[in-house]
Amino acid sequence: MGLVMGTFSVQTKPVTYHKDTADDDFEMTIVCHRPEGLDQLEAQTNFNKRELQVLYRGFKNECPSGVVNEDTFKQIYSQFFPHGDASTYAHYLFNAFDAGHTGSIKFEDFVTALSILLRGSVTEKLQWTFNLYDINRDGYINKEEMTDIVRAIYDMMGKYTYPVLKTDAPKQHVDAFFQKMDKNRDGVVTLDEFILSCQEDENIMRSLQLFENVI
Amino acid sequence: MATGVAAWLPFARAAAIGWMPVANCPMPIAPRDNTKRQDELIILNVSGRRFQTWRTTLDRYPDTLLGSSEKDFFYNEDTKEYFFDRDPDAFRSILNFYRTGKLHYPRHECISAYDEELTFFGIIPEIIGDCCYEEYKDRKRENLERLQDDQEETKDMKLPNMSFRETMWRAFENPHTSTMALVFYYVTGFFIAISVITNVVETVPCGSTFNQKDMPCGERYTVAFFCIDTACVMIFTVEYLLRLFAAPSRYRFMRSVMSIIDVVAILPYYIGLVMTNNEDVSGAFVTLRVFRVFRIFKFSRHSQGLRILGYTLKSCASELGFLLFSLTMAIIIFATVMFYAEKGSSSSKFTSIPASFWYTIVTMTTLGYGDMVPKTIAGKIFGSICSLSGVLVIALPVPVIVSNFSRIYHQNQRADKRRAQKKARMARIRIAKSGSANAFLQSKRNGLLSELLELTGKDEEDQKSVSLLESQHHHLLHCLEKTTAHEFVDEQMYEQNFLETALQTFPSHSPSTASHDSPAVTCCSRKERRNTPLPSAGLPPSHPSSAHQSALHELSAIRIHCGDPLSHSTSRSNLNVKPDDSSRINSKSGRITTAIISLPSPPALSSDGDGLHGPLQRRSHPPSIQTTASSAGINIVKVSAL
């Protein structure tokens, strides 16, 4: 019988067998979130009804429960960057989207951030970016925060790049950034310095307009 | 309020007229229905199948998608209907929930698909009706077990920084992870077997010498057996100490069943060493030797089936208890009856009730040794009743135990089968995934090729049409490249560049350096290859055709002839390429045979843990690529090969 053979197989992996306990019933409390009405969202953001519909359908498809937690967000974001590891940058993005620091992104947060990024004024966009870089939300970007961000971006490139990624490439990048942005050379970049420096740079201004037609 | 009875509210309110005469004080003002809307039919278009229902039906459950304003996001202005891109079959049961108030689980539906639909429409599964709830819960539990089995699989993987202690523990628990562990596993198994066999053989009579009677082998070859015993116990002791050292939680390890068995197996030996051959304690000493047989339980580490058996017995404790209890009851009853029935007969073996216990047990288990038989007629009658009932009492709890065992065993088999299938599955998924990574590199090359063609003044009619989604995705990756000032390349290129920077060789020598490469980079010596990176154009140098490609597509040769289609070497541009191994290029005619490029579906907006959702789109290029014999005499043949 198979049992006899099975008894002397090499499988000694300790398998835990699951009893049908009562806690199984309470395992998943389904958190369901419903967004505000279409009209309200239209008033609050710079999108029209049709665009909101499209956005919501995509959002809901990915997260039927109506909220995104960080793991799902990382997974979704990593799909776009198959070469490298996008999870660190996704973490920073998640914190930037999650304005209320609730640990999950609702559709309103999602749409508010997108509205700023795609339809907002230059100042708003730069402010959002500043908030993204300012990891600890103290109003200043210091070198460590910037290095973390830049390293996260470089992580997305993965291993196979041309030219070969050197380990100090992020650091050099950050030094160049501070050279440009830190006007008073105090080692941190404030919001005003940031906005001012970006407005002076033509490349940055042009690239900010790049994603206008995403939707 | 139960919304099922919402339809009856007007009736209840009308019946309140009966209270009016009795009431002493004026009634409160009734709420006005401001949304005096005519009840309208709503059309729900689910993937083409149209469902229609009243608006009020959907409004019954305002905390679901269909009952709230959330459905406005799915409203299609042009067709005046709500469109959902979901499974119409599953939607049936969801809509029925609104109509009847009861949610049913269709048996043919996959449990996770159904769960997803419920989550999408905002319905909690707990309200599944009683008729279907059992089934739902069972299927869900099965699914969960299956997923957990898969997860446990990943625990086997080696963590990057494991201390020596953790490595050792892992080696002990999973012998198939390393060769040392396997060796250790087999050695201990061997010694357990040896130990058990010696215990058995010790007692076999060995044949007599001429002046001594038959004595067991143990007494004849005392020294030999003692040596074997010592060796076994030493191995077991070492093993136990090693396990104790490596265990993550020593206290928990010491309390576990296996370690108790280990201790019980080796302790008698040490106790025997300590005790002298005293008359008083020799009885106890003999008892200790009995405990040596427990070494056979050490086999349960080596055998999955034994562990399943042990676990089954543990989980069927209540059934076993019931069996024992009912047997005891029956034994006492029948023993008493038999004793009194046989009391009369002479020379009866049934001397007391406890003595009759033996008869009852032997009869109820249908053993029937025959050492005690009833002689009186009454005794025989009751004896037959006893044996008949014995069969019943034993047969009842046994199937429960058997089914439990079978369930656990099959679950284990399923886990093994899935583990075996997993490798192949993972490999296929990895191939599919790498396709998406390569798509970007390919499109870069194509983009640069078309740039190059523009440079040479040819317009390429055979433009590949890339979907909008893909081009946007590639634009995103391109932006990332520009941000970091590095480019994506594929593995071979990376290896070459890495070695080049490491060895700092002259570019023209690169074929020789490449030949030192890892086997991933195959280089055929007959193929001429010049490795000139062009950072300005960003075109990655051509890579050797690799026979090991598992990827679905790779642009392997770009060839620019000039004049004579046969000459590879005299190429004007610095794109020096070599033909594919299988020489798909029939250079005479300048045509290619078939080139199939598979582009993975864009990963946008549909993701799950596995990665690739949609089907791989296969586009086959036209078998012949037009060779434009231009006045410049340049034949540009674009070859894309798998």
Short mmCIF file of N, CA and C in Angstrom, two decimals, chain B residues 162-212:
data_model
loop_
_atom_site.label_atom_id
_atom_site.label_comp_id
_atom_site.label_asym_id
_atom_site.label_seq_id
_atom_site.Cartn_x
_atom_site.Cartn_y
_atom_site.Cartn_z
N MET B 162 21.85 33.18 7.89
CA MET B 162 21.45 32.30 8.97
C MET B 162 22.67 31.95 9.79
N SER B 163 22.51 32.04 11.05
CA SER B 163 23.64 31.69 11.89
C SER B 163 23.86 30.19 11.81
N PHE B 164 24.99 29.78 12.31
CA PHE B 164 25.33 28.38 12.27
C PHE B 164 24.27 27.56 12.97
N ARG B 165 23.78 28.10 14.07
CA ARG B 165 22.78 27.37 14.84
C ARG B 165 21.50 27.19 14.03
N GLU B 166 21.09 28.27 13.35
CA GLU B 166 19.87 28.17 12.56
C GLU B 166 20.04 27.21 11.41
N THR B 167 21.23 27.24 10.80
CA THR B 167 21.46 26.32 9.69
C THR B 167 21.36 24.89 10.17
N MET B 168 21.93 24.64 11.34
CA MET B 168 21.91 23.29 11.85
C MET B 168 20.48 22.86 12.13
N TRP B 169 19.71 23.73 12.72
CA TRP B 169 18.32 23.37 13.04
C TRP B 169 17.55 23.07 11.77
N ARG B 170 17.78 23.92 10.77
CA ARG B 170 17.10 23.71 9.51
C ARG B 170 17.53 22.39 8.90
N ALA B 171 18.81 22.05 9.03
CA ALA B 171 19.29 20.78 8.49
C ALA B 171 18.63 19.61 9.21
N PHE B 172 18.43 19.77 10.52
CA PHE B 172 17.79 18.68 11.25
C PHE B 172 16.34 18.50 10.85
N GLU B 173 15.67 19.62 10.70
CA GLU B 173 14.23 19.51 10.45
C GLU B 173 13.93 19.11 9.02
N ASN B 174 14.73 19.56 8.09
CA ASN B 174 14.48 19.25 6.68
C ASN B 174 15.70 18.62 6.06
N PRO B 175 15.80 17.33 6.13
CA PRO B 175 17.04 16.70 5.68
C PRO B 175 17.30 16.84 4.19
N HIS B 176 16.28 17.15 3.41
CA HIS B 176 16.55 17.22 1.98
C HIS B 176 17.16 18.54 1.58
N THR B 177 17.46 19.38 2.55
CA THR B 177 18.00 20.69 2.17
C THR B 177 19.49 20.66 1.91
N SER B 178 20.21 19.78 2.55
CA SER B 178 21.64 19.76 2.26
C SER B 178 22.14 18.33 2.36
N THR B 179 23.27 18.11 1.74
CA THR B 179 23.79 16.74 1.70
C THR B 179 24.18 16.26 3.08
N MET B 180 24.79 17.15 3.86
CA MET B 180 25.20 16.75 5.21
C MET B 180 24.00 16.28 6.00
N ALA B 181 22.93 17.06 5.87
CA ALA B 181 21.72 16.71 6.62
C ALA B 181 21.21 15.35 6.18
N LEU B 182 21.28 15.10 4.89
CA LEU B 182 20.80 13.82 4.38
C LEU B 182 21.65 12.68 4.92
N VAL B 183 22.95 12.89 4.91
CA VAL B 183 23.85 11.86 5.44
C VAL B 183 23.52 11.57 6.90
N PHE B 184 23.37 12.64 7.64
CA PHE B 184 23.06 12.49 9.06
C PHE B 184 21.76 11.74 9.27
N TYR B 185 20.79 12.09 8.43
CA TYR B 185 19.48 11.46 8.51
C TYR B 185 19.60 9.96 8.30
N TYR B 186 20.31 9.58 7.27
CA TYR B 186 20.41 8.16 6.98
C TYR B 186 21.23 7.42 8.03
N VAL B 187 22.26 8.09 8.52
CA VAL B 187 23.09 7.43 9.53
C VAL B 187 22.29 7.16 10.80
N THR B 188 21.55 8.15 11.23
CA THR B 188 20.77 7.92 12.45
C THR B 188 19.71 6.86 12.22
N GLY B 189 19.09 6.89 11.05
CA GLY B 189 18.10 5.86 10.74
C GLY B 189 18.72 4.48 10.81
N PHE B 190 19.91 4.38 10.23
CA PHE B 190 20.61 3.10 10.22
C PHE B 190 20.88 2.62 11.65
N PHE B 191 21.33 3.54 12.48
CA PHE B 191 21.65 3.12 13.84
C PHE B 191 20.43 2.79 14.66
N ILE B 192 19.33 3.46 14.39
CA ILE B 192 18.10 3.08 15.08
C ILE B 192 17.74 1.65 14.71
N ALA B 193 17.84 1.37 13.41
CA ALA B 193 17.51 0.01 12.98
C ALA B 193 18.43 -1.01 13.64
N ILE B 194 19.72 -0.69 13.65
CA ILE B 194 20.69 -1.61 14.27
C ILE B 194 20.33 -1.86 15.72
N SER B 195 20.03 -0.76 16.39
CA SER B 195 19.73 -0.89 17.83
C SER B 195 18.52 -1.78 18.06
N VAL B 196 17.48 -1.55 17.26
CA VAL B 196 16.27 -2.35 17.46
C VAL B 196 16.55 -3.81 17.13
N ILE B 197 17.31 -4.04 16.07
CA ILE B 197 17.59 -5.42 15.68
C ILE B 197 18.40 -6.13 16.74
N THR B 198 19.38 -5.41 17.31
CA THR B 198 20.17 -6.07 18.35
C THR B 198 19.32 -6.39 19.57
N ASN B 199 18.42 -5.47 19.90
CA ASN B 199 17.54 -5.76 21.02
C ASN B 199 16.76 -7.04 20.79
N VAL B 200 16.35 -7.21 19.55
CA VAL B 200 15.55 -8.39 19.22
C VAL B 200 16.41 -9.64 19.22
N VAL B 201 17.57 -9.52 18.57
CA VAL B 201 18.41 -10.72 18.40
C VAL B 201 18.99 -11.18 19.72
N GLU B 202 19.15 -10.24 20.61
CA GLU B 202 19.70 -10.57 21.93
C GLU B 202 18.98 -11.72 22.59
N THR B 203 17.71 -11.79 22.36
CA THR B 203 16.91 -12.77 23.09
C THR B 203 16.76 -14.09 22.36
N VAL B 204 17.32 -14.17 21.14
CA VAL B 204 17.15 -15.41 20.38
C VAL B 204 18.10 -16.46 20.93
N PRO B 205 17.65 -17.64 21.13
CA PRO B 205 18.57 -18.69 21.61
C PRO B 205 19.60 -19.01 20.54
N CYS B 206 20.82 -19.06 20.97
CA CYS B 206 21.92 -19.08 20.01
C CYS B 206 22.47 -20.46 19.71
N GLY B 207 21.87 -21.40 20.26
CA GLY B 207 22.50 -22.72 20.09
C GLY B 207 23.32 -23.04 21.33
N SER B 208 23.41 -24.26 21.68
CA SER B 208 24.03 -24.62 22.96
C SER B 208 25.42 -25.18 22.75
N THR B 209 26.24 -24.85 23.68
CA THR B 209 27.53 -25.55 23.72
C THR B 209 27.34 -26.87 24.45
N PHE B 210 28.33 -27.64 24.45
CA PHE B 210 28.09 -29.02 24.89
C PHE B 210 27.77 -29.14 26.36
N ASN B 211 28.21 -28.16 27.15
CA ASN B 211 27.91 -28.35 28.56
C ASN B 211 26.93 -27.31 29.09
N GLN B 212 26.43 -26.46 28.26
CA GLN B 212 25.51 -25.45 28.75
C GLN B 212 24.23 -25.54 27.95
#
